[in-house]
mmCIF file of C-alpha atoms in Angstrom:
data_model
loop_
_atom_site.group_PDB
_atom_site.id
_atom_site.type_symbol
_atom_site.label_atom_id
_atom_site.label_comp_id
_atom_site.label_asym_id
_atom_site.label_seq_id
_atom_site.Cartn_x
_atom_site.Cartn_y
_atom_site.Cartn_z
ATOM 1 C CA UNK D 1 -14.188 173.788 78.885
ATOM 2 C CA UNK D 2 -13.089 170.077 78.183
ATOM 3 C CA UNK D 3 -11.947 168.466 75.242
ATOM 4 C CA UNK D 4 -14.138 165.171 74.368
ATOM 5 C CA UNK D 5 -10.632 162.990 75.295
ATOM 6 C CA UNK D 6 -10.937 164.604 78.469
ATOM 7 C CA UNK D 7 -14.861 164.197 79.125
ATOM 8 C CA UNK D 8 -14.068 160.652 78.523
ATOM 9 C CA UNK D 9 -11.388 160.315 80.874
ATOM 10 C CA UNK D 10 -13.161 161.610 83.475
ATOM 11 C CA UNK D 11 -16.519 159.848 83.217
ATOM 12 C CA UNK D 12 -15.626 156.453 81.917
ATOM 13 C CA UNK D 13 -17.796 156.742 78.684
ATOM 14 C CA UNK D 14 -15.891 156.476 75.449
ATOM 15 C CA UNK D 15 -15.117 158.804 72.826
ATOM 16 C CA UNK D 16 -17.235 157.133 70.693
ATOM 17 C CA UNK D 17 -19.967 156.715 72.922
ATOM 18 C CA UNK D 18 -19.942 160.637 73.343
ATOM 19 C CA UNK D 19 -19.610 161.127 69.363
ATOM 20 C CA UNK D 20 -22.935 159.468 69.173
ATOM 21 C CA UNK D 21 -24.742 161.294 71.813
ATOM 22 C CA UNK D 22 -24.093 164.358 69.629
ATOM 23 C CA UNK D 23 -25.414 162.614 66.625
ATOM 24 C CA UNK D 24 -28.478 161.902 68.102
ATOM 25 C CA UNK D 25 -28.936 165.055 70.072
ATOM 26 C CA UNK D 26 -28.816 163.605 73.453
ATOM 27 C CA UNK D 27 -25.267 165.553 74.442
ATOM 28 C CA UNK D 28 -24.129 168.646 72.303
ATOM 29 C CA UNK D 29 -21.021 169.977 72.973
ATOM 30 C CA UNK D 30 -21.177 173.372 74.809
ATOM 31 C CA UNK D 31 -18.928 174.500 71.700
ATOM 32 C CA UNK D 32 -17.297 173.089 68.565
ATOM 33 C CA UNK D 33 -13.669 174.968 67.489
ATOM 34 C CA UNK D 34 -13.013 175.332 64.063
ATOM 35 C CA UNK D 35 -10.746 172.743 63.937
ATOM 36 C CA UNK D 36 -13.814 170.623 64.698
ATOM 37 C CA UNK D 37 -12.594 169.734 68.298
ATOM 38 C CA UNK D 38 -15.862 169.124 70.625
ATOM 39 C CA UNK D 39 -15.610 171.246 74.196
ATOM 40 C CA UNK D 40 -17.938 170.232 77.476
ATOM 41 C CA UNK D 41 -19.109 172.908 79.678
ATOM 42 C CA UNK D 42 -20.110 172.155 83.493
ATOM 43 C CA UNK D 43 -23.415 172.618 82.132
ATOM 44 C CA UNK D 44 -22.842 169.625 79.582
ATOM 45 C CA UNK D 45 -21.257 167.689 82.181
ATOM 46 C CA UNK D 46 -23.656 168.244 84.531
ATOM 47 C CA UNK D 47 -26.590 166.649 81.004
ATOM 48 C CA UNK D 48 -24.275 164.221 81.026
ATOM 49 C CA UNK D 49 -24.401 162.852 84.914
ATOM 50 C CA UNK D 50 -28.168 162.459 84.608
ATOM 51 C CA UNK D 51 -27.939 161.073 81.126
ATOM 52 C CA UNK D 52 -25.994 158.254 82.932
ATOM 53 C CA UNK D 53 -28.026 158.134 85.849
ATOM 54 C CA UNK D 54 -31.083 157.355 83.603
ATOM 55 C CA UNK D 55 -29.043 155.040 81.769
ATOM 56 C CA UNK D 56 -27.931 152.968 85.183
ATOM 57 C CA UNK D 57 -31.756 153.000 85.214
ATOM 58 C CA UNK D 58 -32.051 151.135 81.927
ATOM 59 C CA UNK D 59 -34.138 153.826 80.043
ATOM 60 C CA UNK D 60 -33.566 154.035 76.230
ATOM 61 C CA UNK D 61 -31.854 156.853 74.597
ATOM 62 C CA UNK D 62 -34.435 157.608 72.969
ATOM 63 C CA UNK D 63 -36.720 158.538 76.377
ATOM 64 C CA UNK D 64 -34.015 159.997 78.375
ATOM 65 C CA UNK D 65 -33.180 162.415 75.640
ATOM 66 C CA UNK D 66 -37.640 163.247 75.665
ATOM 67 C CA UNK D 67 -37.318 163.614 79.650
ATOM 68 C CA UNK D 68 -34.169 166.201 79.456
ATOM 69 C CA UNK D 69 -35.537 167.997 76.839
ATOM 70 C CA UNK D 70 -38.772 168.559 78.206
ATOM 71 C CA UNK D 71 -39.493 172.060 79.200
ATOM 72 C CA UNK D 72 -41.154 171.253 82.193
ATOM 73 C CA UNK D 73 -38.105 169.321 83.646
ATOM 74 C CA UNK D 74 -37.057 170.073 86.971
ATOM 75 C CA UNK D 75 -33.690 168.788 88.136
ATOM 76 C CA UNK D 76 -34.304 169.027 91.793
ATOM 77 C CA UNK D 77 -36.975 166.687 90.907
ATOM 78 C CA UNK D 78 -35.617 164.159 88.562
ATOM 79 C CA UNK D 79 -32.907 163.462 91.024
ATOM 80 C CA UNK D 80 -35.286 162.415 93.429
ATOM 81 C CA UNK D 81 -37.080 160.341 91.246
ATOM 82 C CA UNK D 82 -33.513 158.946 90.143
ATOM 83 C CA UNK D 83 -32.707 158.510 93.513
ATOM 84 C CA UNK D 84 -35.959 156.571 94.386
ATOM 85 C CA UNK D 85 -35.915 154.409 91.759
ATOM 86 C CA UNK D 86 -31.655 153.517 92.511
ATOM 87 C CA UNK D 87 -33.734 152.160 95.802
ATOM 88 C CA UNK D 88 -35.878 150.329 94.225
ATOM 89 C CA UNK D 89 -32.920 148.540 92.234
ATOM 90 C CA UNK D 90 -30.623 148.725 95.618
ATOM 91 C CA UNK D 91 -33.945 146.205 97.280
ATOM 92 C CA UNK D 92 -34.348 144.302 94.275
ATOM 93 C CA UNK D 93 -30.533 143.669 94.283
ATOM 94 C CA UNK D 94 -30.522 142.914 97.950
ATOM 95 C CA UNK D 95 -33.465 140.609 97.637
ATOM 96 C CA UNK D 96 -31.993 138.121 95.116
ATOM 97 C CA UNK D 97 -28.336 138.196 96.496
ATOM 98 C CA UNK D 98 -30.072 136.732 100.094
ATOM 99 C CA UNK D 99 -32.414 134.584 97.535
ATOM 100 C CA UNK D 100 -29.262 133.163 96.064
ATOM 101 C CA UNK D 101 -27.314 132.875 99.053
ATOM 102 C CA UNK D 102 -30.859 130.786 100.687
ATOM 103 C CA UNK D 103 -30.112 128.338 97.558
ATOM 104 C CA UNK D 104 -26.467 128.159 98.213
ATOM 105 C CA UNK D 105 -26.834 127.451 101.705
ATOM 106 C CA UNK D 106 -29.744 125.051 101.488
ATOM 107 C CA UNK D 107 -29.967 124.115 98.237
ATOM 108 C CA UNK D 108 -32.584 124.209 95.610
ATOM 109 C CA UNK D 109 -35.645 122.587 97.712
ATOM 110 C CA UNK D 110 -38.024 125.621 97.275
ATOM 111 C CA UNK D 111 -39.244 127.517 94.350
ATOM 112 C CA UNK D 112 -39.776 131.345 94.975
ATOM 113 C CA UNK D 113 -40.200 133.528 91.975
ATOM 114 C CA UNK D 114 -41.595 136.856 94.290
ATOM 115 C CA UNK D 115 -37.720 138.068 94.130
ATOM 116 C CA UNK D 116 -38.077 138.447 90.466
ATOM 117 C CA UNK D 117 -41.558 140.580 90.443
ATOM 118 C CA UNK D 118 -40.089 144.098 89.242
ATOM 119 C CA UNK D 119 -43.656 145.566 89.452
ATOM 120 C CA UNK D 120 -43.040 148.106 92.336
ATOM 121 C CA UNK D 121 -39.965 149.657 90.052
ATOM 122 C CA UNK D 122 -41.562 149.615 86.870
ATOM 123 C CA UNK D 123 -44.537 150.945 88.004
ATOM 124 C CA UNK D 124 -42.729 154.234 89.179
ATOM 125 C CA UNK D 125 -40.545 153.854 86.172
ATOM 126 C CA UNK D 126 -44.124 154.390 84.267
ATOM 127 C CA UNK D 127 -45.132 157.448 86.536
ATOM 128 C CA UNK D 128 -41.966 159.175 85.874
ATOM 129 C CA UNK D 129 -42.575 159.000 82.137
ATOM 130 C CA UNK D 130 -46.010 160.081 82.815
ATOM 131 C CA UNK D 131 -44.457 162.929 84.270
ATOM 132 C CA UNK D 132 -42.211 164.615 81.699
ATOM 133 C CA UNK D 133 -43.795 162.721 78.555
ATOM 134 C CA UNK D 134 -47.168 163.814 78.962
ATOM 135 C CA UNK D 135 -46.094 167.391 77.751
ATOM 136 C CA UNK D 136 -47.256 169.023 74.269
ATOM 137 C CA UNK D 137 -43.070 168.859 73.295
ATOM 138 C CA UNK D 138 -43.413 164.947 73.962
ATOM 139 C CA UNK D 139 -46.453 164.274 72.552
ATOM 140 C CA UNK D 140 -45.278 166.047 69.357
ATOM 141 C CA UNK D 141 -42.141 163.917 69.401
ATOM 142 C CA UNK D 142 -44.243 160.510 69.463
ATOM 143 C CA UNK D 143 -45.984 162.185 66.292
ATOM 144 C CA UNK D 144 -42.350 162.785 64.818
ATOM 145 C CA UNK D 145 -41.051 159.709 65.700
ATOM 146 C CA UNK D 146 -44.038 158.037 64.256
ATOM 147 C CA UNK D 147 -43.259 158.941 61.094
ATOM 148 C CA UNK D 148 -39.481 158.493 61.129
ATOM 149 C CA UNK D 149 -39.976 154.926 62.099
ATOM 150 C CA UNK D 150 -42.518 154.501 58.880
ATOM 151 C CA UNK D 151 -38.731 154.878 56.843
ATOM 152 C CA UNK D 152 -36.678 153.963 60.112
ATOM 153 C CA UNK D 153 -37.380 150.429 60.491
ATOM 154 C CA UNK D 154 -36.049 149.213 57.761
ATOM 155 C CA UNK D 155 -32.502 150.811 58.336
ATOM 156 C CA UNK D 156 -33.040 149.051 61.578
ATOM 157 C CA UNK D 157 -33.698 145.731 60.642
ATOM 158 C CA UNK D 158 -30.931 145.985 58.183
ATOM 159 C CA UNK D 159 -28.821 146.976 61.016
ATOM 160 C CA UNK D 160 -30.144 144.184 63.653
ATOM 161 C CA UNK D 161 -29.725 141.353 60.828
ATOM 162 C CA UNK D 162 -26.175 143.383 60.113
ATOM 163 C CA UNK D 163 -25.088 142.066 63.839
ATOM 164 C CA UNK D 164 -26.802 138.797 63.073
ATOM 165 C CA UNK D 165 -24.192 138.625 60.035
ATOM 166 C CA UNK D 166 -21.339 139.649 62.692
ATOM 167 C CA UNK D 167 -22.404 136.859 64.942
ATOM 168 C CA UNK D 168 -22.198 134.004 62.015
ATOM 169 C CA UNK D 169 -18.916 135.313 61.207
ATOM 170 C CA UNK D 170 -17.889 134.396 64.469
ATOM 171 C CA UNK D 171 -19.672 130.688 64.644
ATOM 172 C CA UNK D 172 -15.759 129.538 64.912
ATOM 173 C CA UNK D 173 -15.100 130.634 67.832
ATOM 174 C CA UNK D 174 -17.220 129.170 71.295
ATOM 175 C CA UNK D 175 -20.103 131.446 72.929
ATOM 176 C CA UNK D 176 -18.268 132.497 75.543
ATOM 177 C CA UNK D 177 -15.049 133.954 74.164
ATOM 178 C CA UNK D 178 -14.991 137.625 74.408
ATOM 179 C CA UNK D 179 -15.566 138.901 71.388
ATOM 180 C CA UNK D 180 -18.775 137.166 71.121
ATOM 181 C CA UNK D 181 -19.932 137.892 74.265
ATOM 182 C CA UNK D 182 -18.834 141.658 72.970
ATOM 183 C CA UNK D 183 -21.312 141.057 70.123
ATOM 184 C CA UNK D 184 -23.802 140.236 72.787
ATOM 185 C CA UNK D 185 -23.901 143.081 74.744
ATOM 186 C CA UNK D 186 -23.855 145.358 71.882
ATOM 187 C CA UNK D 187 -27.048 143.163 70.512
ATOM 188 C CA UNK D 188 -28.434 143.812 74.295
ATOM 189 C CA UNK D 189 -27.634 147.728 73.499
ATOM 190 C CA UNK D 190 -28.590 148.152 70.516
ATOM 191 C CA UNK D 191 -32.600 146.569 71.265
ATOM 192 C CA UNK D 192 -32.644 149.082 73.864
ATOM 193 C CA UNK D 193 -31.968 151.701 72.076
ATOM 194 C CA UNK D 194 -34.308 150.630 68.853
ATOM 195 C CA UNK D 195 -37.087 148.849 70.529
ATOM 196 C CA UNK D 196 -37.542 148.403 74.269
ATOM 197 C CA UNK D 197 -35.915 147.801 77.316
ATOM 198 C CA UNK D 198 -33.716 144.263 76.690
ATOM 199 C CA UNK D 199 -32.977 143.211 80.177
ATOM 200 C CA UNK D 200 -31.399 140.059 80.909
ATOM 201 C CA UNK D 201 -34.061 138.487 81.374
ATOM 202 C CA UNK D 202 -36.149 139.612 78.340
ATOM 203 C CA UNK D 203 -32.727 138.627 76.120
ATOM 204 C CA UNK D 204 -32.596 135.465 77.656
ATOM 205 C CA UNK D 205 -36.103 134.892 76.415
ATOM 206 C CA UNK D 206 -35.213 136.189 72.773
ATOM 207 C CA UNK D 207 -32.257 133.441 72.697
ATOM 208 C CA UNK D 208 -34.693 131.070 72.976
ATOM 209 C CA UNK D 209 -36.916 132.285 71.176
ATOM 210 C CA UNK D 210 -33.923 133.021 68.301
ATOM 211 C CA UNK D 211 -33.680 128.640 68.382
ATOM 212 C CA UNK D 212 -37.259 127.923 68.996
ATOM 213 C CA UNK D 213 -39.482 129.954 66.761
ATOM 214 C CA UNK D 214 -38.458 128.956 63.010
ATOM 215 C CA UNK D 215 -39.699 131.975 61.471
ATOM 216 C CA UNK D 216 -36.827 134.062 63.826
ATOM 217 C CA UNK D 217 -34.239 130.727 63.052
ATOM 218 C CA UNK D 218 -34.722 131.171 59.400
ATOM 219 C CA UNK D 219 -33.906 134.874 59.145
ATOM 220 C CA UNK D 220 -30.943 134.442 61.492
ATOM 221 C CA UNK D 221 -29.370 131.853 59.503
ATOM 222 C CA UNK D 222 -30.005 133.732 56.372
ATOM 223 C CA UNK D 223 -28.335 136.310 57.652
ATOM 224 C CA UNK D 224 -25.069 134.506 59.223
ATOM 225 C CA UNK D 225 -25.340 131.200 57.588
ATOM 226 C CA UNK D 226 -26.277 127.731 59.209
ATOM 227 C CA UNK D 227 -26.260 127.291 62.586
ATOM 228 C CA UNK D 228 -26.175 130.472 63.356
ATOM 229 C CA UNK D 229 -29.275 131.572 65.335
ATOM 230 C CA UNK D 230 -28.420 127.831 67.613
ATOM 231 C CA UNK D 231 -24.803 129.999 68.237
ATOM 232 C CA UNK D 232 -26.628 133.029 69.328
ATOM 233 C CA UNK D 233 -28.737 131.295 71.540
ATOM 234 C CA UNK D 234 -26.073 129.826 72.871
ATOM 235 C CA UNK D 235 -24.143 132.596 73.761
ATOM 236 C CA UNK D 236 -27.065 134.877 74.988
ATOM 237 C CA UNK D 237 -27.227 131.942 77.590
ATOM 238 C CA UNK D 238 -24.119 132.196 78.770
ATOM 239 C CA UNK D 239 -24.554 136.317 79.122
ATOM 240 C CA UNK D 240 -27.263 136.199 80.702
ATOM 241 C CA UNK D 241 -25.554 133.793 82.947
ATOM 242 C CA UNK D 242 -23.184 135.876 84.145
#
């Protein structure tokens, strides 16, 4: 058994990160003491790995935690759909790092937006749900979750224009300090795990969409005060830069 200090230690994820995992029911601990101390199991661990795995993958919480829970889940073959898909990501990778070296070398004379298609991924991204959400357990979760959201989306709005608030606060600083950019990447998280999956270039499109569409720009400023959702945009850019 391992303490939660030492689960973190080992795998890189945070205390905290773990702590919430439990409070959503993606990770349990294998055991809690009575002195409330959370223990890990090599079975937990072993939750854990594909938890992460799924996560490098950029599904939501919410859908990983469906998939493991399913009781038609098959390790042997999840990690072969994991494994396909990290190939996938490997050939998109390698495809835009010789697409941006071609630029480097000979400059920006040709436009080619093929290295950007993510169809082939998401498509088997889509099958794999297919696979372990089209169960009675999942479907019966969508039917749950249905009805949570009917009281959940306020809290979650609150929350989102919470960060918003966070971000206004922070309007002295310039977009790319750290602790904006912090702010960022939790916003980033934090869509993913509430909505859908924010890549980089989806949040690149909601910065500009943040400045653009005055219905967003007015409930952004409310939130963190003038100038605001123009700051957000702003430093979205420069994450998504990077």
């Amino acid at each position: 058994m391992r303490t939660v200090k030492e689960v973190s230690k080992i795998t890189g994820v945070s205390v905290r990160t773990l702590h919430h995992y439990d409070a959503i029911g993606l990770l349990k601990p294998t055991k809690v003491t009575e002195a409330g101390y959370r223990l890990y199991d090599d079975t937990a661990l072993s939750r854990l790995q594909n938890i992460l795995l799924f996560r490098e993958l950029q599904f939501p919480l919410k859908e990983i935690k469906v998939i493991l829970d399913s009781p038609d889940f098959d390790q042997s073959e999840a990690i072969a759909q994991q494994i396909r898909l990290l190939e996938l990501q490997y050939k998109h990778i390698g495809e835009l790092i010789a697409f941006a070296r071609e630029i480097q070398n000979k400059g920006v004379t040709a436009m080619n937006f093929d290295v950007f298609d993510k169809n082939e991924m998401e498509k088997y991204k889509a099958e794999v749900r297919a696979k372990w959400g089209g169960t009675k357990a999942y479907q019966e979760y969508k039917q749950k979750d249905i009805a949570r959201n009917e009281d959940h989306n306020g809290k979650i709005a609150d929350e989102l224009m919470t960060m918003f608030s966070e971000l206004g606060g922070l309007k002295h600083s310039t977009p790319d300090s750290d602790e904006v950019q912090e702010k960022i990447s939790a916003l980033q998280r934090f869509i993913t795990d509430n909505y859908y999956v924010c890549t980089n270039e989806i949040l690149s499109g909601l910065g500009k969409m943040y400045t653009c569409d005055e219905r967003f720009k007015k409930n952004i400023d409310r939130a963190g005060g003038d100038g605001t959702a123009e700051f957000v945009g702003q430093a979205i850019s420069v994450y998504c830069s990077h």
